[in-house]
PDB file of C-alpha atoms in Angstrom:
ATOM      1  CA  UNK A   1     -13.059   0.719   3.035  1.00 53.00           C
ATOM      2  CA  UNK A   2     -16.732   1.020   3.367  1.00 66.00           C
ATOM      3  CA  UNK A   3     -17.364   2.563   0.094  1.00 75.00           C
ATOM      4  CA  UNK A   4     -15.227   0.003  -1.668  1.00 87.00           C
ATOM      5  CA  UNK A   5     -16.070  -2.912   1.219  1.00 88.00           C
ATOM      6  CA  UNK A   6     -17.721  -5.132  -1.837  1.00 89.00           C
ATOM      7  CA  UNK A   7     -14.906  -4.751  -4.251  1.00 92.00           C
ATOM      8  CA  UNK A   8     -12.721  -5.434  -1.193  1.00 91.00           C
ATOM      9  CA  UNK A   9     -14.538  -8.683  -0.053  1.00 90.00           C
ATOM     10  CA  UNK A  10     -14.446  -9.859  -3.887  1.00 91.00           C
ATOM     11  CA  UNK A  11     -10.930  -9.563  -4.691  1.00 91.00           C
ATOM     12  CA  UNK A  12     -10.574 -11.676  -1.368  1.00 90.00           C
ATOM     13  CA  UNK A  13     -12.292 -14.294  -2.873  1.00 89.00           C
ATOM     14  CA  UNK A  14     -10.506 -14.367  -5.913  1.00 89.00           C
ATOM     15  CA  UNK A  15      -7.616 -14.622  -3.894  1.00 87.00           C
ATOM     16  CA  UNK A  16      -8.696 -17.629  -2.570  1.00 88.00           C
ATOM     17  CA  UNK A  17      -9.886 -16.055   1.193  1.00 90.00           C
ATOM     18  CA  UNK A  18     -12.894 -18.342   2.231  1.00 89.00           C
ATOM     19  CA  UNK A  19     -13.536 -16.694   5.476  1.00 92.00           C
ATOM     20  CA  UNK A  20     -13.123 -13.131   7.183  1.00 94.00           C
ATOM     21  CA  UNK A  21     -12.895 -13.054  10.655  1.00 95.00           C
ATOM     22  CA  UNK A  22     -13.701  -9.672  12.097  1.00 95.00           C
ATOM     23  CA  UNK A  23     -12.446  -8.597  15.547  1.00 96.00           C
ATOM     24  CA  UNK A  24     -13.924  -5.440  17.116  1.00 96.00           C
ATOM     25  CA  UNK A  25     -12.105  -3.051  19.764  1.00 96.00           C
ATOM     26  CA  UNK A  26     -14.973  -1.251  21.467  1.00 96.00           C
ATOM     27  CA  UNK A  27     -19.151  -1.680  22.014  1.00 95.00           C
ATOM     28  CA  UNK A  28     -20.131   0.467  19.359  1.00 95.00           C
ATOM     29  CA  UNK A  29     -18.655  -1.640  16.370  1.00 96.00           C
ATOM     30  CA  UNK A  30     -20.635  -4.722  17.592  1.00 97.00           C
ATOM     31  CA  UNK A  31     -23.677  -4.532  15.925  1.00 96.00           C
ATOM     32  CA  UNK A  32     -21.488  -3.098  12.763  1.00 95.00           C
ATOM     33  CA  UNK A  33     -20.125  -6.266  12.680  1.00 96.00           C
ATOM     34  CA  UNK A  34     -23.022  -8.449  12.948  1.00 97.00           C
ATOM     35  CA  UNK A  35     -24.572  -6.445  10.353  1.00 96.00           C
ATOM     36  CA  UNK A  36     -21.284  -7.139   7.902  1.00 94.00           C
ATOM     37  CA  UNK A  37     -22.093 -10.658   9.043  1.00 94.00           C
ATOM     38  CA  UNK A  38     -25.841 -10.401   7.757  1.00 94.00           C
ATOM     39  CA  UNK A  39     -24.314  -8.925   4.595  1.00 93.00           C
ATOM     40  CA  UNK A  40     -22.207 -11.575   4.028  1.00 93.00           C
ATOM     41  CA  UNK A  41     -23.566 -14.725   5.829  1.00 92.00           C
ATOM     42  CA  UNK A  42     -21.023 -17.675   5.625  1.00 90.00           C
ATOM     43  CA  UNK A  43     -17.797 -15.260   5.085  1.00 93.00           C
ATOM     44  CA  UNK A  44     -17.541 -12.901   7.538  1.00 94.00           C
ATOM     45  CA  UNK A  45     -17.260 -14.043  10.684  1.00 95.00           C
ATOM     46  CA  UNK A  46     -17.977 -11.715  13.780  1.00 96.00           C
ATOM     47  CA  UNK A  47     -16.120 -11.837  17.186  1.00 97.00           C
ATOM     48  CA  UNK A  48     -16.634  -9.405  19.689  1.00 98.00           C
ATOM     49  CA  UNK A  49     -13.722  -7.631  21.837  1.00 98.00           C
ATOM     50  CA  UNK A  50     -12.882  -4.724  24.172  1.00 98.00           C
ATOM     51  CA  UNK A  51      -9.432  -3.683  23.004  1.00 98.00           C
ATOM     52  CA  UNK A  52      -7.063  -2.693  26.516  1.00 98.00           C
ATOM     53  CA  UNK A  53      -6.853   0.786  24.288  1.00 97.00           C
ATOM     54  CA  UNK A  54      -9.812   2.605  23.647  1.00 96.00           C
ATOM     55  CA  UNK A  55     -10.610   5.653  21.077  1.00 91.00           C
ATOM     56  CA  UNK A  56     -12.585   8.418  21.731  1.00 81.00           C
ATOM     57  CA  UNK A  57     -13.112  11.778  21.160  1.00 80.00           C
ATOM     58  CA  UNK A  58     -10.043  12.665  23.406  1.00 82.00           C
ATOM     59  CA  UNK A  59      -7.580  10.382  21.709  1.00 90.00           C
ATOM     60  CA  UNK A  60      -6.702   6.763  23.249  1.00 94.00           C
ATOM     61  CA  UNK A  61      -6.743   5.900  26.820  1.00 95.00           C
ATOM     62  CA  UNK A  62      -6.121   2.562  28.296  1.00 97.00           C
ATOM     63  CA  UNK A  63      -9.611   0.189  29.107  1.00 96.00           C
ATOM     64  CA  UNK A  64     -11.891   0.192  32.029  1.00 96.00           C
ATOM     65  CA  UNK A  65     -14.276  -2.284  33.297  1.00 97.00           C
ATOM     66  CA  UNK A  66     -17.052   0.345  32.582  1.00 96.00           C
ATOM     67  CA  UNK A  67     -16.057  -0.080  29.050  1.00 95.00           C
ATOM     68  CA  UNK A  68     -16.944  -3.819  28.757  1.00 96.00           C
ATOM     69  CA  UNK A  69     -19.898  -3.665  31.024  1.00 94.00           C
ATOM     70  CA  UNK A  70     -22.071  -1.531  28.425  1.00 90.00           C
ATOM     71  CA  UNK A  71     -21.330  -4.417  25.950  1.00 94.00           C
ATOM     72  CA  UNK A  72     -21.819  -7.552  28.177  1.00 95.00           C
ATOM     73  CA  UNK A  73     -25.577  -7.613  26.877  1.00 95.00           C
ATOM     74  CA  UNK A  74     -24.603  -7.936  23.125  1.00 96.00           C
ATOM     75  CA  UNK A  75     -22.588 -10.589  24.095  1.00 96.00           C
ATOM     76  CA  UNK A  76     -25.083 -12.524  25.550  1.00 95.00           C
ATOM     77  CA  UNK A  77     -27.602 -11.386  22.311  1.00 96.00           C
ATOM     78  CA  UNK A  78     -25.245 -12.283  19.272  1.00 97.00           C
ATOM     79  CA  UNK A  79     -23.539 -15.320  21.301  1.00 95.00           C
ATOM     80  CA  UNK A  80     -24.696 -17.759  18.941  1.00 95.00           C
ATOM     81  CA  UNK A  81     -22.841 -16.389  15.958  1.00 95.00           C
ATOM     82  CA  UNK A  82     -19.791 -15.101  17.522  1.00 97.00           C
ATOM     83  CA  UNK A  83     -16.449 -17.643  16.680  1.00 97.00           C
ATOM     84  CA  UNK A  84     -14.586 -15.964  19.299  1.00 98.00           C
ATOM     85  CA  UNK A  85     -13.914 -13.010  21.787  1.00 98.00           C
ATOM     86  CA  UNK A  86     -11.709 -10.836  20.759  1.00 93.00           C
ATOM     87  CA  UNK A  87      -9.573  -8.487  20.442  1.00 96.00           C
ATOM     88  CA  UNK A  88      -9.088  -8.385  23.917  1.00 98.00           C
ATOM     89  CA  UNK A  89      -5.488  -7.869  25.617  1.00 98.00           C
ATOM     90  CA  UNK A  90      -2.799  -5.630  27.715  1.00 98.00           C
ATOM     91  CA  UNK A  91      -1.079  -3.007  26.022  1.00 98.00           C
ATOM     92  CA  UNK A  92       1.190  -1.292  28.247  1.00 98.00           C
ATOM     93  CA  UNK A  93       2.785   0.906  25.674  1.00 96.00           C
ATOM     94  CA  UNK A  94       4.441   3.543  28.161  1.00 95.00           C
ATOM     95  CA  UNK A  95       2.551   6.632  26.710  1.00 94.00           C
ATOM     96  CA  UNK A  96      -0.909   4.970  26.753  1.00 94.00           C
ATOM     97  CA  UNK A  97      -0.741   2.821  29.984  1.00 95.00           C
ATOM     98  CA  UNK A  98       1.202   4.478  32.188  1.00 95.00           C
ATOM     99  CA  UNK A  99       0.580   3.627  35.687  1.00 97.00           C
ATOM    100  CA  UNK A 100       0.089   0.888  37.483  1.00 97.00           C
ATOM    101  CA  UNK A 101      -3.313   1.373  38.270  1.00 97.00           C
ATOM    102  CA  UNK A 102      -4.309   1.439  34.472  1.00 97.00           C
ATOM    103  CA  UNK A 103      -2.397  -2.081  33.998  1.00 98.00           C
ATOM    104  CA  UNK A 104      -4.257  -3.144  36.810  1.00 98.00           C
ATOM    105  CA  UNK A 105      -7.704  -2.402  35.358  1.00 98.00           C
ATOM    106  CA  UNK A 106      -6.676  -3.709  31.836  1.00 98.00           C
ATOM    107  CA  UNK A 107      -6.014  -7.312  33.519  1.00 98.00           C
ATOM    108  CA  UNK A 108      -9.839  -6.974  35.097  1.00 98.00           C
ATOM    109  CA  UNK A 109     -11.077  -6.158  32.022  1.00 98.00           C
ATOM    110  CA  UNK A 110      -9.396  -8.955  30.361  1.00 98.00           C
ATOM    111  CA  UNK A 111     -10.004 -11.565  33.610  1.00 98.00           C
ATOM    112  CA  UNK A 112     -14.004 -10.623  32.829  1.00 98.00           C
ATOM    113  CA  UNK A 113     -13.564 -11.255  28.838  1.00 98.00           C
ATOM    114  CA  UNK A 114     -11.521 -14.713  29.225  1.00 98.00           C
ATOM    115  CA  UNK A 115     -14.008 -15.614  31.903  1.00 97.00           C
ATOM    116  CA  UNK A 116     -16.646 -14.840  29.580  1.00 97.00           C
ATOM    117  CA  UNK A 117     -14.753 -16.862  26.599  1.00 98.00           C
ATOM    118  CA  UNK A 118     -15.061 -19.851  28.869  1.00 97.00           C
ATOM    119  CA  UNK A 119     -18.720 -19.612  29.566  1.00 96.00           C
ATOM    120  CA  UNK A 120     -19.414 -19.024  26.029  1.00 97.00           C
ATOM    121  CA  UNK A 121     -16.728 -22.022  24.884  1.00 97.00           C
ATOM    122  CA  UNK A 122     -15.080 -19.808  22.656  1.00 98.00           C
ATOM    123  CA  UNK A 123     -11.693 -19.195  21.942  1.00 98.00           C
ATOM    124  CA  UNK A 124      -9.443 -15.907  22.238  1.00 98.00           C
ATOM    125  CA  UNK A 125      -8.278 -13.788  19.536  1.00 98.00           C
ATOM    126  CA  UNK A 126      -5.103 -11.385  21.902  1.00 98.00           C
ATOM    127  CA  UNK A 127      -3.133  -8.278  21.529  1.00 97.00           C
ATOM    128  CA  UNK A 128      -0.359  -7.931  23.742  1.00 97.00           C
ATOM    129  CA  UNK A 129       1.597  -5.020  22.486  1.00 96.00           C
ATOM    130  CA  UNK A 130       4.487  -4.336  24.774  1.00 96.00           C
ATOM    131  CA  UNK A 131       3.256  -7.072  27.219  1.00 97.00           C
ATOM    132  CA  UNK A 132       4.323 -10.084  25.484  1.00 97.00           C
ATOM    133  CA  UNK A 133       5.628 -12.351  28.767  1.00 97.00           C
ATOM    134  CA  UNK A 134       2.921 -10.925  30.851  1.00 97.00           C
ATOM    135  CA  UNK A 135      -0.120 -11.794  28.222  1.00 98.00           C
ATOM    136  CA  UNK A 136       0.723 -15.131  28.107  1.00 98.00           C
ATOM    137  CA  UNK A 137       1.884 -15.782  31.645  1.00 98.00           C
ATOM    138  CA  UNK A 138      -1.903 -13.976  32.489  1.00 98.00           C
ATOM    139  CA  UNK A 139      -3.502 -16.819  30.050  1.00 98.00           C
ATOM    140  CA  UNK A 140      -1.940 -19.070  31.560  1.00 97.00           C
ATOM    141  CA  UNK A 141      -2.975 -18.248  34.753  1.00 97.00           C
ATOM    142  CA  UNK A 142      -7.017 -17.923  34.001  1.00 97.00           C
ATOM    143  CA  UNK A 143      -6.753 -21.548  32.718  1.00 97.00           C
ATOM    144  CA  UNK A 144      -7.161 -20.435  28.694  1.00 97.00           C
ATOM    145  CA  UNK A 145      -6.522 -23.144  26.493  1.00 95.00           C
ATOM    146  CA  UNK A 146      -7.601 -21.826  23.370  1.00 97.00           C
ATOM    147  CA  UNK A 147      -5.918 -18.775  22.507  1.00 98.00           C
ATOM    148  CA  UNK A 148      -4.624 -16.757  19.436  1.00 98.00           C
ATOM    149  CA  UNK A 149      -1.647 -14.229  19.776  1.00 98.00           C
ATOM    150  CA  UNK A 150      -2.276 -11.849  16.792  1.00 97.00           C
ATOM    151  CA  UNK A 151       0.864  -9.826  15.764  1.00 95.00           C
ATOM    152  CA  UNK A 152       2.928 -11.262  18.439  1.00 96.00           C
ATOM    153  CA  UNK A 153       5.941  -9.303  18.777  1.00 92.00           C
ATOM    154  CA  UNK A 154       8.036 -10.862  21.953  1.00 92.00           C
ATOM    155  CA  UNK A 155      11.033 -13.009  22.375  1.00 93.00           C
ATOM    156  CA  UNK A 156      10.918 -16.207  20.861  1.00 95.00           C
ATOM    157  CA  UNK A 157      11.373 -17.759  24.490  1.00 96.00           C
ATOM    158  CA  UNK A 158       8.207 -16.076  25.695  1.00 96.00           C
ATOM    159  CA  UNK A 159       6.346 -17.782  22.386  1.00 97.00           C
ATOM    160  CA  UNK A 160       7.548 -20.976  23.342  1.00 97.00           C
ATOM    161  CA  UNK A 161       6.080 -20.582  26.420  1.00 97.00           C
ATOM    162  CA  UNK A 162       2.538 -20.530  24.510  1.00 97.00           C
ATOM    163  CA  UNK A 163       3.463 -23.112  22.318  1.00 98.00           C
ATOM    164  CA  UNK A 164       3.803 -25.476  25.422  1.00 97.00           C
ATOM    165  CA  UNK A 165       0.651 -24.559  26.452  1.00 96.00           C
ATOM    166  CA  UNK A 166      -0.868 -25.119  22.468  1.00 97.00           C
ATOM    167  CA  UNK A 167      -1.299 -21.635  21.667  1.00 98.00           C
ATOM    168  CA  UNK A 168      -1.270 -19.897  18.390  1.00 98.00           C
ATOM    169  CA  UNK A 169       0.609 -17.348  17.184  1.00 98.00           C
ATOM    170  CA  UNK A 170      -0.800 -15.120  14.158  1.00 97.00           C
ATOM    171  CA  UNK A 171       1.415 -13.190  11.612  1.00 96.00           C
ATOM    172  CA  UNK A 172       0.137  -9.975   9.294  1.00 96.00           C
ATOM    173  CA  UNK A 173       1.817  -8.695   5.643  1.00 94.00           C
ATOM    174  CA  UNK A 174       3.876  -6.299   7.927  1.00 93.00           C
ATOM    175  CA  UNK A 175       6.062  -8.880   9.541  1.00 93.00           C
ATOM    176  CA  UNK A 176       7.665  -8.917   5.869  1.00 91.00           C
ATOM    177  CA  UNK A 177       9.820  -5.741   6.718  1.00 80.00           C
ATOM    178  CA  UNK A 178      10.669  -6.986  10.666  1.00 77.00           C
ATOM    179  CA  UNK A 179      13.676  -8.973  10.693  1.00 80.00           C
ATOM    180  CA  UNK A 180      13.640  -9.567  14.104  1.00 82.00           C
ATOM    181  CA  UNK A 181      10.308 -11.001  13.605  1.00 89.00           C
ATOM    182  CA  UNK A 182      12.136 -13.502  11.038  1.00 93.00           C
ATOM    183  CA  UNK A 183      13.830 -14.960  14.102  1.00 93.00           C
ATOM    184  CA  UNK A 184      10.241 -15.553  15.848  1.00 95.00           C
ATOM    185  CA  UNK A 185       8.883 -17.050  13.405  1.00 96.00           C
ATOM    186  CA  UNK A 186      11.915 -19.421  12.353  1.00 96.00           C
ATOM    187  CA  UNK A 187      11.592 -20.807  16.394  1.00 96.00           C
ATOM    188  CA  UNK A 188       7.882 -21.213  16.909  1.00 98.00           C
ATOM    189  CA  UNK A 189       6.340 -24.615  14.966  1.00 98.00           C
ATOM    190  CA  UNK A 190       4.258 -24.442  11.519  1.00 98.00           C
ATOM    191  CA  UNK A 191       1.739 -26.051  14.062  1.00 98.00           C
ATOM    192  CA  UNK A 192       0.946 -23.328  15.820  1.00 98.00           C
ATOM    193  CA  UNK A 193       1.252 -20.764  13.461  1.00 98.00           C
ATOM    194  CA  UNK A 194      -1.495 -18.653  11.505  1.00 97.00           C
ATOM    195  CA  UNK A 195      -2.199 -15.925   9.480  1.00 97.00           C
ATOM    196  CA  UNK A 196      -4.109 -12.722   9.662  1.00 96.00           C
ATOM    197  CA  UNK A 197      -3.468  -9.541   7.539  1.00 94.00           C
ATOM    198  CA  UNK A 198      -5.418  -7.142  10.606  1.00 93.00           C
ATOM    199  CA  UNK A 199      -6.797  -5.145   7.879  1.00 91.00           C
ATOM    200  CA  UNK A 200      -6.869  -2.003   7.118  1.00 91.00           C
ATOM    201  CA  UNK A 201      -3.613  -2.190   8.982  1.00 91.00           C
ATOM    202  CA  UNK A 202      -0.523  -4.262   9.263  1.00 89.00           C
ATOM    203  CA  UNK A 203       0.103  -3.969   5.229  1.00 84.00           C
ATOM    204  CA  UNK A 204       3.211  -4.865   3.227  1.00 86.00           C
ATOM    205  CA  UNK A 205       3.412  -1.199   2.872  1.00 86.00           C
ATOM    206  CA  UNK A 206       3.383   1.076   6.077  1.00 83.00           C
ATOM    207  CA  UNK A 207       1.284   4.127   4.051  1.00 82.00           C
ATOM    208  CA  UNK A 208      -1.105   1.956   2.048  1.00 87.00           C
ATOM    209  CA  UNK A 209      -4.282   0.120   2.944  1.00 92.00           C
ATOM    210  CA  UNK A 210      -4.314  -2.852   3.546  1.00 92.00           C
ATOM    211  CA  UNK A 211      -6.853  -5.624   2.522  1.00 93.00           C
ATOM    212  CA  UNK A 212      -7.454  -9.250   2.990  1.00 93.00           C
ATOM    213  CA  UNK A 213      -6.597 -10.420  -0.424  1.00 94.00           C
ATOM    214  CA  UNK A 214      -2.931  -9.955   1.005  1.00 94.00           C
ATOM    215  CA  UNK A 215      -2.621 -12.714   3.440  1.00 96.00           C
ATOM    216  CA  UNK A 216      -0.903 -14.242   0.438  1.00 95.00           C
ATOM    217  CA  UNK A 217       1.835 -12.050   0.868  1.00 95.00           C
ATOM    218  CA  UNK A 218       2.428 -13.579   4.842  1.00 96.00           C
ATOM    219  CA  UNK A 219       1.814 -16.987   3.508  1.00 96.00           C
ATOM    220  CA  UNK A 220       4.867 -17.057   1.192  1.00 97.00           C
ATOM    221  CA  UNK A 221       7.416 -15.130   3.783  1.00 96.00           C
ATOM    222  CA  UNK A 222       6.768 -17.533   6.123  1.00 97.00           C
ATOM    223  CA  UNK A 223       7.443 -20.179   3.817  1.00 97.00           C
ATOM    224  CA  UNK A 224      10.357 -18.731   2.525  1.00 96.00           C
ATOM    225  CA  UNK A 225      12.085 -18.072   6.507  1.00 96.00           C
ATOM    226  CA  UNK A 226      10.827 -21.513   7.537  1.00 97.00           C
ATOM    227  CA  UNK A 227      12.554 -23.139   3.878  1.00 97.00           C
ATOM    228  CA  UNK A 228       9.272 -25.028   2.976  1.00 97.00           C
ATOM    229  CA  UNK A 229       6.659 -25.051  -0.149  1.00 98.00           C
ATOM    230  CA  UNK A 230       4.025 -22.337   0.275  1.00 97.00           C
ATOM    231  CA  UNK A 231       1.551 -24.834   0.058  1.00 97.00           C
ATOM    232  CA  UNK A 232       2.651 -26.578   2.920  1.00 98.00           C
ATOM    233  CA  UNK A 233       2.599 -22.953   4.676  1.00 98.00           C
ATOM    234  CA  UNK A 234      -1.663 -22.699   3.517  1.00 96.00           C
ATOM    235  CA  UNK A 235      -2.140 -25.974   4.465  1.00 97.00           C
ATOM    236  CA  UNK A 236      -1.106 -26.215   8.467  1.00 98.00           C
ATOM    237  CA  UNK A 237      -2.252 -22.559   8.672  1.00 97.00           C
ATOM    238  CA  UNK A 238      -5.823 -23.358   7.582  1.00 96.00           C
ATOM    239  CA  UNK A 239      -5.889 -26.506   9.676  1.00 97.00           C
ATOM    240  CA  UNK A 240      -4.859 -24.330  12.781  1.00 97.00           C
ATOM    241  CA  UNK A 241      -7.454 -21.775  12.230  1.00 96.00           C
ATOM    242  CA  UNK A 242      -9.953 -24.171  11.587  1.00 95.00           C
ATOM    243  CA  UNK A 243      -8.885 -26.028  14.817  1.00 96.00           C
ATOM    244  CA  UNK A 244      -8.378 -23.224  16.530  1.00 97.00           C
ATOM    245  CA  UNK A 245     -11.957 -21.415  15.616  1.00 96.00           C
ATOM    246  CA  UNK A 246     -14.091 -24.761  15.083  1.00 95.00           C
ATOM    247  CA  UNK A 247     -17.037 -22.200  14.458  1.00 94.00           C
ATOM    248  CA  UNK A 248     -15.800 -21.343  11.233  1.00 92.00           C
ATOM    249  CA  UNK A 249     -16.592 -24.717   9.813  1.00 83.00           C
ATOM    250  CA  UNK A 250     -20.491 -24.433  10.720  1.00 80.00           C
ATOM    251  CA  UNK A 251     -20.911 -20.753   8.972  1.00 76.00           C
ATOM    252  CA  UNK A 252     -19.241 -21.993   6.232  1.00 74.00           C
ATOM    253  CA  UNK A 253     -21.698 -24.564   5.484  1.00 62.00           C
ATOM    254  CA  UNK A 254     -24.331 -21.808   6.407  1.00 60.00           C
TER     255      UNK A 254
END
């Protein structure tokens, strides 16, 4: 996508996408990020994030505190254009976080990101692959009010728990061959719903790229499982978001 990242960003706009907001996983996107940011002032909109899986020359291996610390200081340099923290999470996928020592450390590192959210008043952008009930029970407990469950993937009574709490639940082009996933969204309100594509991944199509211009695609599935106009779908989704990340607003007028 960097060769093509213009073209990409343009067809997004077409499409009708005012704002990008980019997560990272690890310290060394950060500053590729902000630099995106710089590139595109008043679309794309950085957060920063240590993913509870991190990449590396040896394959994936589940987060450690030593992973965040190295990236506290950008944190506290960039702080002022950052909408929110994230993607931070657990992901206790059996093959990646096997032990209960590594779920352990993934709940500091997240403790140390959400405590960080708070100082910074920002909210949370989540992942919580295979940890559904505990991810939200573990917000719950830190006190987070402001929190976004990207590609949630639980039972519909562990999203309601979140909804009682006001969190929001986020939805990518994928969903669109999940029927089980058709059940979630049916149960949790338009009000606390939003949508995300998670590009490059999550596409309508498992072995193509995927690209922002296709948040369409989620927009109209969940209109046509919840039985309501797609407009009404665009409508209370860009309201949450912009409730949800209030810093959008501000680099939009940028």
């Amino acid at each position: 996508m960097h060769q093509d990242l213009h073209e990409v960003i343009e067809k997004s706009r077409k499409a009708g996408v005012q704002a990008f907001v980019s997560v990272t996983e690890q310290e060394n996107e950060f500053e590729k990020v902000i630099g995106l940011a710089e590139r595109y002032p008043g679309s794309v909109m950085p957060c920063f994030g240590v993913h509870p899986i991190q990449s590396g020359a040896e394959g994936q291996r589940s987060a450690t505190v030593q992973d965040l610390e190295s990236a506290l200081p950008l944190f506290e340099k960039y702080k002022d254009k950052l909408v929110a923290v994230g993607e931070v999470g657990l992901d206790f996928t059996p093959w990646l976080a096997p032990t209960a020592l590594q779920r352990e450390e993934q709940q500091r590192v997240l403790a140390l990101q959400l405590a960080l959210a708070k100082q910074l008043a920002l909210p949370v952008n989540v992942h919580s692959r295979s940890a559904g009930r505990q991810t939200i029970a573990f917000l719950k407990e830190e006190g987070v009010q402001d929190a976004l469950l990207h590609n949630f993937a639980g039972r519909p009574s562990v999203a309601l728990e979140g909804v009682r709490v006001g969190y929001y639940f986020s939805f990518p082009p994928a969903v669109t061959g999940h029927d089980q996933r058709a059940k979630l969204i049916k149960q949790i309100p338009l009000e606390n719903i939003c949508l995300e594509t998670d590009s490059p991944s999550l596409g309508p199509k498992k072995e193509e790229r995927n690209e922002p211009e296709n948040i369409g695609i989620v927009c109209r599935y969940i209109a046509d499982v919840k039985g309501v106009p797609v407009e009404r779908v665009r409508e209370a989704t860009t309201k949450n978001a912009l409730k949800l990340f209030p810093k959008i607003k501000q680099h939009l007028k940028e």
